[in-house]
mmCIF file of C-alpha atoms in Angstrom:
data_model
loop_
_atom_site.group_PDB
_atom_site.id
_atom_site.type_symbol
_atom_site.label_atom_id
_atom_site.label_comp_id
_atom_site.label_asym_id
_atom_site.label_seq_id
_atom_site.Cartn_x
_atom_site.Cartn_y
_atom_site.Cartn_z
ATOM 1 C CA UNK A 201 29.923 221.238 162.074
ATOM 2 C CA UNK A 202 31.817 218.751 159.729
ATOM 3 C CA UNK A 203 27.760 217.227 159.066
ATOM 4 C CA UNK A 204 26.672 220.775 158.290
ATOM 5 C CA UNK A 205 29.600 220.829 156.016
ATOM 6 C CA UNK A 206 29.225 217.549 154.333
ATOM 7 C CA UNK A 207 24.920 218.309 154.207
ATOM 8 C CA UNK A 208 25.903 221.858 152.511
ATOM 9 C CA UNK A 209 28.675 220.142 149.832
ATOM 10 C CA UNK A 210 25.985 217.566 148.658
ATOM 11 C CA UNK A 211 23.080 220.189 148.541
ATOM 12 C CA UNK A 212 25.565 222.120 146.080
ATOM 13 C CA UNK A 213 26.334 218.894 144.315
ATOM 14 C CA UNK A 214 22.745 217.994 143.610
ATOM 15 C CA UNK A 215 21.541 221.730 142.359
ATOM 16 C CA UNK A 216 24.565 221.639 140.363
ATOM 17 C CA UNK A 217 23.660 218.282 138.498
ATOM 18 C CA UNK A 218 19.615 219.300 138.597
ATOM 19 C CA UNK A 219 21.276 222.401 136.463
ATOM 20 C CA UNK A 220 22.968 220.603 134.357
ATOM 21 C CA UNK A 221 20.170 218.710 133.607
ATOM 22 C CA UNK A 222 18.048 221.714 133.053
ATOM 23 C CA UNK A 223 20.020 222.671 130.465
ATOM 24 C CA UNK A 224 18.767 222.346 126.675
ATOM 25 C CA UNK A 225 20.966 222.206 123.738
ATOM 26 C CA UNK A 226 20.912 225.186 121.905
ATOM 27 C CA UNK A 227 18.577 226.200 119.498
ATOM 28 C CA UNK A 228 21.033 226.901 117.038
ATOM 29 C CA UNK A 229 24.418 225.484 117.595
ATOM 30 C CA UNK A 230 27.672 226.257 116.144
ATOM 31 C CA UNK A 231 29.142 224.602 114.030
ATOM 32 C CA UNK A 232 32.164 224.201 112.470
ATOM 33 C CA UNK A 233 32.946 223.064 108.840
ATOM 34 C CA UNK A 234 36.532 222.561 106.721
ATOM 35 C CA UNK A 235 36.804 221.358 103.017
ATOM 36 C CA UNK A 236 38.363 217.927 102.550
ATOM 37 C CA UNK A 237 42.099 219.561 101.978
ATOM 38 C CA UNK A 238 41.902 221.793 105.067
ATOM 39 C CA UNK A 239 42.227 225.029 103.565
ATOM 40 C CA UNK A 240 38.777 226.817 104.087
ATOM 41 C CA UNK A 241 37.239 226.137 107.377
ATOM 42 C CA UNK A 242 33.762 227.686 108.287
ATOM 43 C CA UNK A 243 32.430 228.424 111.803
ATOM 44 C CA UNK A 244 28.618 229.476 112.475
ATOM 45 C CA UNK A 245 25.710 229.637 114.284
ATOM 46 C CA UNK A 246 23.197 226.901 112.607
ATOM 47 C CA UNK A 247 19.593 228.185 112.745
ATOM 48 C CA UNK A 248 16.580 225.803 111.607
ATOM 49 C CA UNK A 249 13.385 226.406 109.401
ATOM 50 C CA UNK A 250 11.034 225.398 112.147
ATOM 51 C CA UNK A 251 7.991 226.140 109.959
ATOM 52 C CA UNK A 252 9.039 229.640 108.985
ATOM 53 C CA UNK A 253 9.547 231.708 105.971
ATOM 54 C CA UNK A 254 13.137 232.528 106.009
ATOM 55 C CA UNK A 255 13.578 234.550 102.583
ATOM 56 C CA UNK A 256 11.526 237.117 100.916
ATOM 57 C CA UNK A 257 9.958 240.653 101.570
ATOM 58 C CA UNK A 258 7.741 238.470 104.171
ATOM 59 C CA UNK A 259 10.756 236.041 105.471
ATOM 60 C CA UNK A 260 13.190 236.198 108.062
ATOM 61 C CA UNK A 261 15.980 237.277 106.402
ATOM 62 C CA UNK A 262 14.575 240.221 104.630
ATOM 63 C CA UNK A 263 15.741 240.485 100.282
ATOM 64 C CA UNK A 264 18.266 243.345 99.994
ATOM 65 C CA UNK A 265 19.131 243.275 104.031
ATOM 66 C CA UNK A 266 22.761 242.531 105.681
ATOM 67 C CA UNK A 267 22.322 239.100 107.189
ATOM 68 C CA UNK A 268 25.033 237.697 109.249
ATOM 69 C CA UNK A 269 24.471 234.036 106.944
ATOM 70 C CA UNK A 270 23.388 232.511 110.413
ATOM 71 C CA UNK A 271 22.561 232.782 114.109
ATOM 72 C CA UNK A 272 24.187 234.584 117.124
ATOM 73 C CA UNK A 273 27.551 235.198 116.096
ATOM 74 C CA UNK A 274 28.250 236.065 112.137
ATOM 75 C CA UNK A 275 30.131 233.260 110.376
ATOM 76 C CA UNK A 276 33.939 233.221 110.105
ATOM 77 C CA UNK A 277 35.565 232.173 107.429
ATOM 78 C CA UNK A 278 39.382 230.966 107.891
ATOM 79 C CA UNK A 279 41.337 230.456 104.390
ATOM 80 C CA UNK A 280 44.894 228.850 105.325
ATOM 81 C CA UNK A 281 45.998 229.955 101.588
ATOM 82 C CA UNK A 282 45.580 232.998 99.663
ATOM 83 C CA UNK A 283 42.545 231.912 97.545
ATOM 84 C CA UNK A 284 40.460 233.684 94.588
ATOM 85 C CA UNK A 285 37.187 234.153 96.025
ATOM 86 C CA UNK A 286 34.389 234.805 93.518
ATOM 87 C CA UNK A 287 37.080 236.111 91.065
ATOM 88 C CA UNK A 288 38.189 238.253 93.771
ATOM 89 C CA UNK A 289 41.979 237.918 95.501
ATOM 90 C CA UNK A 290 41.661 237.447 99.458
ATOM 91 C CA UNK A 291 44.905 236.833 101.679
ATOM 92 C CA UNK A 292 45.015 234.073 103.682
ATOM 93 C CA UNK A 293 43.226 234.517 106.993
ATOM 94 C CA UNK A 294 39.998 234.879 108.765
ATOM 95 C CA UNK A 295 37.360 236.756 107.622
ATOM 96 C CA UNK A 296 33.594 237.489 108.383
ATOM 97 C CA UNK A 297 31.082 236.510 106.218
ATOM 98 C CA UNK A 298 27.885 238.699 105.216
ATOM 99 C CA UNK A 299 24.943 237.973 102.578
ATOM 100 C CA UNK A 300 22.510 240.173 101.059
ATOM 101 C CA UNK A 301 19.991 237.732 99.909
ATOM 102 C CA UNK A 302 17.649 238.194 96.655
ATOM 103 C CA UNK A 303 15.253 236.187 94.952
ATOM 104 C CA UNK A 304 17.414 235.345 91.790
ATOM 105 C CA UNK A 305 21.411 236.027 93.581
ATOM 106 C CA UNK A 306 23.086 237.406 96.776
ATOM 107 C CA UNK A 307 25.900 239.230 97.413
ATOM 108 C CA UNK A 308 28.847 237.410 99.532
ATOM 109 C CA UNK A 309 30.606 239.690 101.350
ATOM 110 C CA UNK A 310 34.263 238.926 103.477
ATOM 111 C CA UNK A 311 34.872 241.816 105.962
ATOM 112 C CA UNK A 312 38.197 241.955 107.959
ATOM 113 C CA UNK A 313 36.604 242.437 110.939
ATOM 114 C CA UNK A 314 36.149 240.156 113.304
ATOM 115 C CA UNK A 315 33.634 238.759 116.493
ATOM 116 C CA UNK A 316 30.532 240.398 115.338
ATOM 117 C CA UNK A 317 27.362 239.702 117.224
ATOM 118 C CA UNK A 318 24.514 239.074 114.101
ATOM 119 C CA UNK A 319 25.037 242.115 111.509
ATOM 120 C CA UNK A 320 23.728 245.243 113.471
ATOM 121 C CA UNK A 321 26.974 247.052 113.108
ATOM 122 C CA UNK A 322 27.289 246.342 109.685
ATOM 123 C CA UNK A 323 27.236 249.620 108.233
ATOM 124 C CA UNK A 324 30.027 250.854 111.072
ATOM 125 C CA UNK A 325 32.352 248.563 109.126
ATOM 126 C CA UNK A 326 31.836 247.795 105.842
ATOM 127 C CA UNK A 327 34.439 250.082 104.526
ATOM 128 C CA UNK A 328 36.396 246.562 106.199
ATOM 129 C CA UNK A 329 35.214 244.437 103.100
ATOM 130 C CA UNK A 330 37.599 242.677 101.515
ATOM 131 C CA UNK A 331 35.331 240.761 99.035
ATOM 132 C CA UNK A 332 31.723 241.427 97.707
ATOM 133 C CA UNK A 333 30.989 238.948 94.804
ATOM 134 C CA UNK A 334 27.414 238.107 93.193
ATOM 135 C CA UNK A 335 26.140 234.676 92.731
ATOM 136 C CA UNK A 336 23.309 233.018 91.439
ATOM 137 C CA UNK A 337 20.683 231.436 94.083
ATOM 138 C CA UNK A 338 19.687 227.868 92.927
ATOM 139 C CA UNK A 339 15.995 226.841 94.044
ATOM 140 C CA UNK A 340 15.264 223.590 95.112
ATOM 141 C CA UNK A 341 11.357 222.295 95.863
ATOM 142 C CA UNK A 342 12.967 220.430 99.328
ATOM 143 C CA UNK A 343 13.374 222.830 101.423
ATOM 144 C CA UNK A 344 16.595 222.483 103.927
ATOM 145 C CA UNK A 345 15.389 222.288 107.653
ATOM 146 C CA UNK A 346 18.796 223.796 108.895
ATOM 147 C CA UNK A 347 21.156 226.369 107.512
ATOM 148 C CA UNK A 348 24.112 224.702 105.820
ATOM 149 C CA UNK A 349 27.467 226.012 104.874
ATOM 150 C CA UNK A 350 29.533 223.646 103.048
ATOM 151 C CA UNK A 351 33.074 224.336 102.564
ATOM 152 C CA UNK A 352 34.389 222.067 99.095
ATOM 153 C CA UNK A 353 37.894 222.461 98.174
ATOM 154 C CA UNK A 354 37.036 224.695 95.054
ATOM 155 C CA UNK A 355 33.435 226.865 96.449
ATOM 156 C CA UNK A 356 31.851 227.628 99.187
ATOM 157 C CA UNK A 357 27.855 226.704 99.348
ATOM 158 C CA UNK A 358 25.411 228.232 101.750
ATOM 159 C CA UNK A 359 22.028 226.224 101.703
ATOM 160 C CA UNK A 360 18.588 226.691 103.921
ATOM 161 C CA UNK A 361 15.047 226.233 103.393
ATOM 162 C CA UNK A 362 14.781 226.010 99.197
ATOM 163 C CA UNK A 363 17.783 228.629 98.577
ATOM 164 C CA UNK A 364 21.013 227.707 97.596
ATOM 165 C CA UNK A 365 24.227 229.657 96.676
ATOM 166 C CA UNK A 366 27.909 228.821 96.039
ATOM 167 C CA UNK A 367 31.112 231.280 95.492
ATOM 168 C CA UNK A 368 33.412 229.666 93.846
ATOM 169 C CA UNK A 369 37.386 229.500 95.506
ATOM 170 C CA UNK A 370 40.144 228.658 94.077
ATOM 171 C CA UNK A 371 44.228 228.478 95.622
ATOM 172 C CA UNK A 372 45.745 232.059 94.519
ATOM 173 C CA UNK A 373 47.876 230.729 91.023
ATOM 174 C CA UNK A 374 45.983 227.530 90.462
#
């Protein structure tokens, strides 16, 4: 009995490892971002290009759609202090963050509500926003294999493929 016991423990042992093994990282991991003085931290799911058109009538992420600005998830942003977002006032906390991408500039939305799978329910809570500000999309002619959002101490910029925006954010009385 105590062989069939020891025989059974390594059998688990092994399919555990060969599972283990099995497992690929994921496709689009999160990750998690914070300006240089700590006070805006970002946390999202990091898709990649892989060949595809992401923006456009024809992309991905459809011009004048709700798009959770990444994968899985939608991104949270955390602001430690109350900041100025975009011109707009937003109390210090954590907040979900929505685009509507254009060609020429998206809207950057902050919504109060929080662990939201992609941006299907959108529309169920928008009357959460706390922020919807306009800026200006930058084109590059390198396109950006992975979707990155880079918290600075004064803006927040959200680059992938040749599209770049950035909402500016400043320390509430600075």
């Amino acid at each position: 009995m105590k062989k069939l016991a020891v025989f059974f423990t390594l059998f688990l042992a092994l399919v555990s490892l060969a599972q283990a093994q099995d497992k690929k990282p994921p496709m689009s991991p999160k990750v998690t971002a914070e300006s240089p003085d700590k006070n805006i931290k970002v946390v999202y799911g990091q898709p990649s290009k892989r060949g595809r058109v992401i923006f456009g009538d024809n992309g991905l992420e459809k011009y004048g759609k709700v798009w959770r600005t990444g994968a899985n998830e939608a991104t949270e942003v955390t602001f430690k202090n109350d900041v100025m977002f975009g011109g707009k006032m937003v109390k210090a906390g954590t907040y979900t963050m929505f685009t509507i991408p254009n060609a020429k500039e998206w809207d950057v939305i902050l919504n109060s509500t929080l662990g939201q799978w992609g941006a299907y329910d959108y529309e169920k809570i928008k009357g959460n926003d706390v922020a919807m500000v306009k800026v200006p999309v930058s084109m590059s002619k390198t396109p950006m294999e992975k979707l990155t959002i880079t918290p600075a101490n004064n803006s927040i910029a959200i680059a992938w493929d040749n599209a770049t925006v950035s909402v500016p954010v400043m320390k509430h009385g600075m």
